[in-house]
C-alpha atoms as one frame of an Amber mdcrd trajectory, in Angstrom:
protein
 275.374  19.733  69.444 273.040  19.024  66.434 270.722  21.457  64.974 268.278
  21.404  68.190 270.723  22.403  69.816 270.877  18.569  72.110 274.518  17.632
  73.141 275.462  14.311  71.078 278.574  13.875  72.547 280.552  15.463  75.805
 284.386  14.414  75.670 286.234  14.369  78.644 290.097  12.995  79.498 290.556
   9.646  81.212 293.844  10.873  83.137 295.311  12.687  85.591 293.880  15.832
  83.913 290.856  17.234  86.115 289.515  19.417  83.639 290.388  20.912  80.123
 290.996  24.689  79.547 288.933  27.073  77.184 291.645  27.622  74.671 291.018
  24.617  72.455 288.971  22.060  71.690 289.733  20.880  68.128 287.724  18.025
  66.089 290.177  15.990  63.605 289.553  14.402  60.463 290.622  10.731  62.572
 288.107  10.915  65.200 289.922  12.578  67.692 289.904  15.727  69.943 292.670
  17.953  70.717 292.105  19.965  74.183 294.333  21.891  76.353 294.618  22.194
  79.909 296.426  24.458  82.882 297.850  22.434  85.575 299.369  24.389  88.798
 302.778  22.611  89.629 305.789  23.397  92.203 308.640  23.657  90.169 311.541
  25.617  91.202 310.086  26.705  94.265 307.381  28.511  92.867 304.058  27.624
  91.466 303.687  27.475  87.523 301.180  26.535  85.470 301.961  23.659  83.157
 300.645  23.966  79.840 299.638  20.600  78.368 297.382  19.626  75.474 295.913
  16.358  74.480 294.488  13.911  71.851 291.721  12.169  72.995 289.675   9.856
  70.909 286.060  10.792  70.353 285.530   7.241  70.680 286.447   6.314  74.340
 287.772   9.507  75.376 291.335   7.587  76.221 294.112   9.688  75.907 296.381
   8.981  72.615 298.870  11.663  73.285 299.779  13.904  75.829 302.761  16.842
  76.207 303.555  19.121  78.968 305.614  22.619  78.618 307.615  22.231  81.621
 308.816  18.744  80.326 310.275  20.270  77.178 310.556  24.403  77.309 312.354
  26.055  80.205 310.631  28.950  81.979 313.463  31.225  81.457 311.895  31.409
  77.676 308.802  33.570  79.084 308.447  36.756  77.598 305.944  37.755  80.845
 307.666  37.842  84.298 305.766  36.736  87.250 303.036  39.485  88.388 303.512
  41.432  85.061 299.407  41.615  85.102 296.673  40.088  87.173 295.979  37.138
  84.885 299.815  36.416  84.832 300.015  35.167  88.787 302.917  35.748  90.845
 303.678  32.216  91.521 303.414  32.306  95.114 300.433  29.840  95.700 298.861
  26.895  93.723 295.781  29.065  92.777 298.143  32.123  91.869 300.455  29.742
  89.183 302.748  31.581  87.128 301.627  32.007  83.395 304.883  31.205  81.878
 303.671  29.794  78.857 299.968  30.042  78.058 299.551  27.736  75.272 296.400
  29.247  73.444 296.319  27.105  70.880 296.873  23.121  69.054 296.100  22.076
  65.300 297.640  18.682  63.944 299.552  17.927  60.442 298.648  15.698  57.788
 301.607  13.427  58.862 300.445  13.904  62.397 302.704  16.243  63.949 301.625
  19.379  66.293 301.670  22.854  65.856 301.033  25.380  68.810 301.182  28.503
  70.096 302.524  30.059  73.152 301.322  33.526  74.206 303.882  33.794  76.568
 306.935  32.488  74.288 305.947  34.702  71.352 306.647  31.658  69.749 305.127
  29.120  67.317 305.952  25.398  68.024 306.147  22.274  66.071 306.076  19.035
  68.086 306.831  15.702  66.939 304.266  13.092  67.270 306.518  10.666  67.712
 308.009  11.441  71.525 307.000  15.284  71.844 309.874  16.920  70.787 310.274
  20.201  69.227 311.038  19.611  65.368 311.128  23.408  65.040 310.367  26.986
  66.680 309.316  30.138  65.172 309.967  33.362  67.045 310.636  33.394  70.632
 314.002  33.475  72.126 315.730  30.277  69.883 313.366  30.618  66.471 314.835
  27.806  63.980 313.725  30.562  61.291 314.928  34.419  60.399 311.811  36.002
  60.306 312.303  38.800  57.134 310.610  41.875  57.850 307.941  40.834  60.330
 307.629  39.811  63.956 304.836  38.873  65.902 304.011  38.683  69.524 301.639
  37.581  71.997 299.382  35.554  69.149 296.708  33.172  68.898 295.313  30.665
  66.446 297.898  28.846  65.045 297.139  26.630  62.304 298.964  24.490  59.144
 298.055  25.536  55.735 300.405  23.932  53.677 302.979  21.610  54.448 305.791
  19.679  52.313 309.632  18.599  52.570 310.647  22.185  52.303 307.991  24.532
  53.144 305.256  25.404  55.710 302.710  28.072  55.455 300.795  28.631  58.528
 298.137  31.350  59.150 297.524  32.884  63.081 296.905  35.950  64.343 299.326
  38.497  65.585 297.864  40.319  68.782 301.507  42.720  69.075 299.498  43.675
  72.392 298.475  42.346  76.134 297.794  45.865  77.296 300.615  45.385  79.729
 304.240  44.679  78.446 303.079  44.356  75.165 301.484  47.474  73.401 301.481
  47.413  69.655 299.750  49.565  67.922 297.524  47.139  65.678 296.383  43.590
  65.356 296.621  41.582  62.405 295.479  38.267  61.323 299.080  36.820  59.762
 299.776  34.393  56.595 303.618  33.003  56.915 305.849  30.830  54.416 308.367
  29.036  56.387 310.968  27.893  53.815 313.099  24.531  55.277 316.772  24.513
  53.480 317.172  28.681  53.715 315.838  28.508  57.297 314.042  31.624  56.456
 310.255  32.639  57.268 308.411  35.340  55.462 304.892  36.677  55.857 302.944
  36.215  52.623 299.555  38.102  53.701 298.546  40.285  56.302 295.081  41.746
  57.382 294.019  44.851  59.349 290.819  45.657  60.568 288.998  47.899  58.554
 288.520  50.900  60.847 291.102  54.351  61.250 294.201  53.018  62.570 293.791
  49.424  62.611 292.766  47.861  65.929 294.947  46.963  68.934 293.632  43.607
  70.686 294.971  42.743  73.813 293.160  39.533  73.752 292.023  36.600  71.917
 291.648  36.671  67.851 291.361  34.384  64.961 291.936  33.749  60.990 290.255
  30.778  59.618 289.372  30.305  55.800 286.352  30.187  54.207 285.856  27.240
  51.593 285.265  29.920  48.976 289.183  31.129  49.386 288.007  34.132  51.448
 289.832  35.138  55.347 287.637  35.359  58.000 289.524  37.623  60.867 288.483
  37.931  64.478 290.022  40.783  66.774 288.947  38.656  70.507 288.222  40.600
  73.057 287.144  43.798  70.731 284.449  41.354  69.077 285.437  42.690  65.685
 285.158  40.583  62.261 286.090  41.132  58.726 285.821  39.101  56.014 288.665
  39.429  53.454 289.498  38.662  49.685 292.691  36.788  49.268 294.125  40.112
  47.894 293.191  41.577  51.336 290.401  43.659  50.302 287.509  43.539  53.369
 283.913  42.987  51.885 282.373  42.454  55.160 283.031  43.997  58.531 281.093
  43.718  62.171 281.425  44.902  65.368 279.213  43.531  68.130 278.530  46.116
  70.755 278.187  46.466  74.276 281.570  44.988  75.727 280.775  41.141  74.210
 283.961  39.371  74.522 284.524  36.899  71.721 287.499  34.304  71.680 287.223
  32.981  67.702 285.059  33.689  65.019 284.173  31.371  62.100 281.429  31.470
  58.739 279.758  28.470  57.706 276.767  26.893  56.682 274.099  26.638  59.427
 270.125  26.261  60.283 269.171  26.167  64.122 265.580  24.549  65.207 265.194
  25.183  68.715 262.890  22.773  70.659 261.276  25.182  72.843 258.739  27.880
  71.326 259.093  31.214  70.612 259.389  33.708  74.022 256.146  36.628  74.099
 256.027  38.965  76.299 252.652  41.485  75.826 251.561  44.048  78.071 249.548
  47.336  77.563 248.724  50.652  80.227 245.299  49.896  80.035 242.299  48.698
  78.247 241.992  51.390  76.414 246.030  51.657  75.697 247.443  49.553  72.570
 249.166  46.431  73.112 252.597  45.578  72.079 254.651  42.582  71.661 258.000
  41.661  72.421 258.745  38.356  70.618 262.176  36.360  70.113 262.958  32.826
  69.831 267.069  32.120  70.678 268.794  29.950  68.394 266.145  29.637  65.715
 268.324  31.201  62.210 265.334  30.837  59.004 262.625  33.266  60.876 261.454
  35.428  58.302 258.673  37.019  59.765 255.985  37.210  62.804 252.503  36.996
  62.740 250.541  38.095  65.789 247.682  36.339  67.244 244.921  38.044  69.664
 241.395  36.777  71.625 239.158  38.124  74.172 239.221  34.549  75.742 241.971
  32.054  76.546 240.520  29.577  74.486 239.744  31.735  71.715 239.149  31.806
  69.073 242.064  34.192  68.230 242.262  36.759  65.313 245.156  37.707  63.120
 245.505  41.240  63.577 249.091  41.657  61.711 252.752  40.792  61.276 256.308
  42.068  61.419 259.796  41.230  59.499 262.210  39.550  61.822 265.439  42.257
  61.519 267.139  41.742  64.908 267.254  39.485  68.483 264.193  40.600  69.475
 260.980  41.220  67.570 258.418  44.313  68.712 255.094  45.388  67.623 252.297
  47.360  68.700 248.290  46.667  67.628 245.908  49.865  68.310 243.558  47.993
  70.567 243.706  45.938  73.810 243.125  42.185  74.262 243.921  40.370  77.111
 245.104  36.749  75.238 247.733  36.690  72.333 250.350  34.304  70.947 252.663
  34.744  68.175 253.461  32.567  64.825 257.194  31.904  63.557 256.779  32.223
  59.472 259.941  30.339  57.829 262.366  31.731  54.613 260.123  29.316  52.614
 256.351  30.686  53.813 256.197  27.595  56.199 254.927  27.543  59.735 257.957
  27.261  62.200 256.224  27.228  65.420 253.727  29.102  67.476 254.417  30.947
  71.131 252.681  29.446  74.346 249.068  31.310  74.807 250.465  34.588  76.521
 248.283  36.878  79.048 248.511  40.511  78.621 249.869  42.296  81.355 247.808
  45.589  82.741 250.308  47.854  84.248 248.363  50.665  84.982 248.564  54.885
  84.465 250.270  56.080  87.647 253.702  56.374  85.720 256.345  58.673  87.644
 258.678  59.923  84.917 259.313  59.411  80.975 262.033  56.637  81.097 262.277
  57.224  77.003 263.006  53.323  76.581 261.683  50.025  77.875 263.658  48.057
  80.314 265.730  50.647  81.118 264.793  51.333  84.586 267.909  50.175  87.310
 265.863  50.701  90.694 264.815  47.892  92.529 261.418  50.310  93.149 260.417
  50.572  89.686 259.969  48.807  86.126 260.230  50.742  83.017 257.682  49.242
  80.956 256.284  51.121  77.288 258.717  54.140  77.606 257.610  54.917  81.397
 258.870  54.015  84.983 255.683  52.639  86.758 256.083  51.758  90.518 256.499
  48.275  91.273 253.757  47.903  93.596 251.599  48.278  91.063 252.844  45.967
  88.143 253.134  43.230  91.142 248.843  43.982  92.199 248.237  44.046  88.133
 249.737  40.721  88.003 248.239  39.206  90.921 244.721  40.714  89.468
């Protein structure tokens, strides 16, 4: 998408491939996407889901390479037995697949080789670009590598660092957890030095989540790096994020509430211009009630501030009566006095206009409220709308409307 948010391009695989899988969807340096997809096949007498991942060219969307699991790693490797949990699938139907080897993730060498991770394996592969071939494994039941003093298990995110004749460092993050057969007791985003000749693998850096006790994700997570050297760590599924000096000292931390799922997290430069307007809702008890704003615009990033707008008459002419600093999602404000026509202004970082809301009718919602609701929208029966800190029937916010 570009900065309006308008899809430039949509990529999709001329093969036998239906569709691609959420786990990853990778732009390259040559012009080329690497995707993943799930593929229920009967193999062995049971259902399993073949793991395969692709590189497509951005191009034409012809495929340039393609590997399957079940061509190259047996299923006896699975660290997740068949109905362990839900999402695993017991194998017994095509749309119940067994989860042997959940590939979560695909990034692609300098010399054009493959690295990726299966959840199920506990194990990093390397995969030859030549024929698909594994050049080397890390962890999992036949690692090529001793890993000294660390293990990992059930990760995401693998990705090269560095990469010569005698030495890999790769970065990914360590879940240690599925909440099922898993159950470590914190999640890390890892660093590891793979050294060639010794056939030995080390972990170089390792980063916790900033909170008591570290943070146990059963799903998901992330470590990218930021172009100024910092480590940007994602816990998934617990929508946590740190950012981290290369010493591992956090200088940033967030957590975003309310059961948001996240899969990866990343920091970069970026400035959104939505094409539609700012959203205004306005609405006031009555005429002789004040009447408040609730104003957001999604996707728009350099809002600084709103300024509010009011007439008597649709076609004005309209007064400024105030403004208010844009701090979060959604913008609110309250002016003493009623007026039945508003709109709002977007004011830019740099002073500049951004954009003004559609012309916006006030909405009358009447006195007859039943109970204190203590904050607005909060109201779950179908009966009633909680409006300006009170539940008002919704008979009468449907006649105010119609009136």
């Amino acid at each position: 998408m570009d900065k309006h948010y308008q899809v430039v391009k949509t990529i999709q695989s001329h093969s036998h491939i239906a569709g691609f899988d959420l786990h990853e969807f990778r732009l390259t340096l040559e012009g080329t996407a690497l995707v993943t997809a799930y593929v229920p096949r009967l193999h062995s007498s049971i259902w399993v889901l073949d793991c395969i991942f692709q590189e497509i060219s951005l191009d034409d969307s012809l495929v340039l390479f393609e590997w399957s699991a079940l061509d190259h790693i047996d299923d006896l490797e699975s660290r997740v037995p068949r109905g362990t949990y839900p999402l695993v699938g017991n194998g017994l139907h095509n749309d119940n697949g067994w989860d042997y080897f959940h590939i979560n993730s695909v990034d692609k060498s300098n010399a054009g080789d493959y690295l990726i991770s299966s959840r199920h394996t506990d194990c990093i592969f390397k995969i030859s670009k030549i024929d698909g071939s594994i050049i080397w494994r890390l962890n999992g039941d036949h690692s090529s590598f001793a890993l000294e003093g660390f293990t990992f298990k059930r990760q995401h995110h693998a990705r090269f660092q560095e990469e010569s004749k005698d030495r890999t460092v790769i970065s990914l993050f360590n879940n240690d957890n599925d909440g099922y057969s898993a159950k470590g007791l914190a999640s890390t985003g890892m660093i590891i030095e793979i050294h060639h000749l010794s056939k030995v693998a080390r972990k170089i850096a390792e980063f916790q989540a900033p909170v008591i006790g570290g943070m146990a994700t059963p799903g998901s997570g992330s470590l990218s790096f930021i172009p100024d050297g910092n480590i940007l760590v994602c816990w998934g599924i617990d929508s946590a994020i740190a950012e981290f000096l290369p010493d591992g000292t956090p200088t940033w931390y967030a957590h975003i509430q309310g059961g948001a799922w996240n899969y990866r997290a990343y920091k970069g430069s970026w400035v959104g211009e939505p094409l539609h307007r700012p959203a205004l809702w306005t609405y006031c008890i009555s005429s002789i009630y004040p009447t408040n704003f609730y104003v957001s615009w999604n996707g728009a990033t350099n809002v600084r501030l709103w300024q509010f707008y009011v007439s008597d008459f649709e076609d004005g002419p309209y007064q400024l009566i105030g403004s208010q600093a844009k701090i979060d999602f959604e913008t609110v404000y309250s002016y003493s006095a009623y007026h039945p026509w508003t709109f709002v202004e977007a004011i830019g970082m740099d002073s500049s206009s951004l954009g003004n809301s559609s012309v916006t009718k006030t909405l009358v919602v009447g006195t007859n409220a039943t109970s204190d609701c203590g904050l607005p929208h909060c109201s779950g029966n179908d009966e009633v709308i909680s409006l300006g800190g009170h539940i008002w029937d919704k008979s009468v916010v449907e006649e105010s409307i119609l009136e």
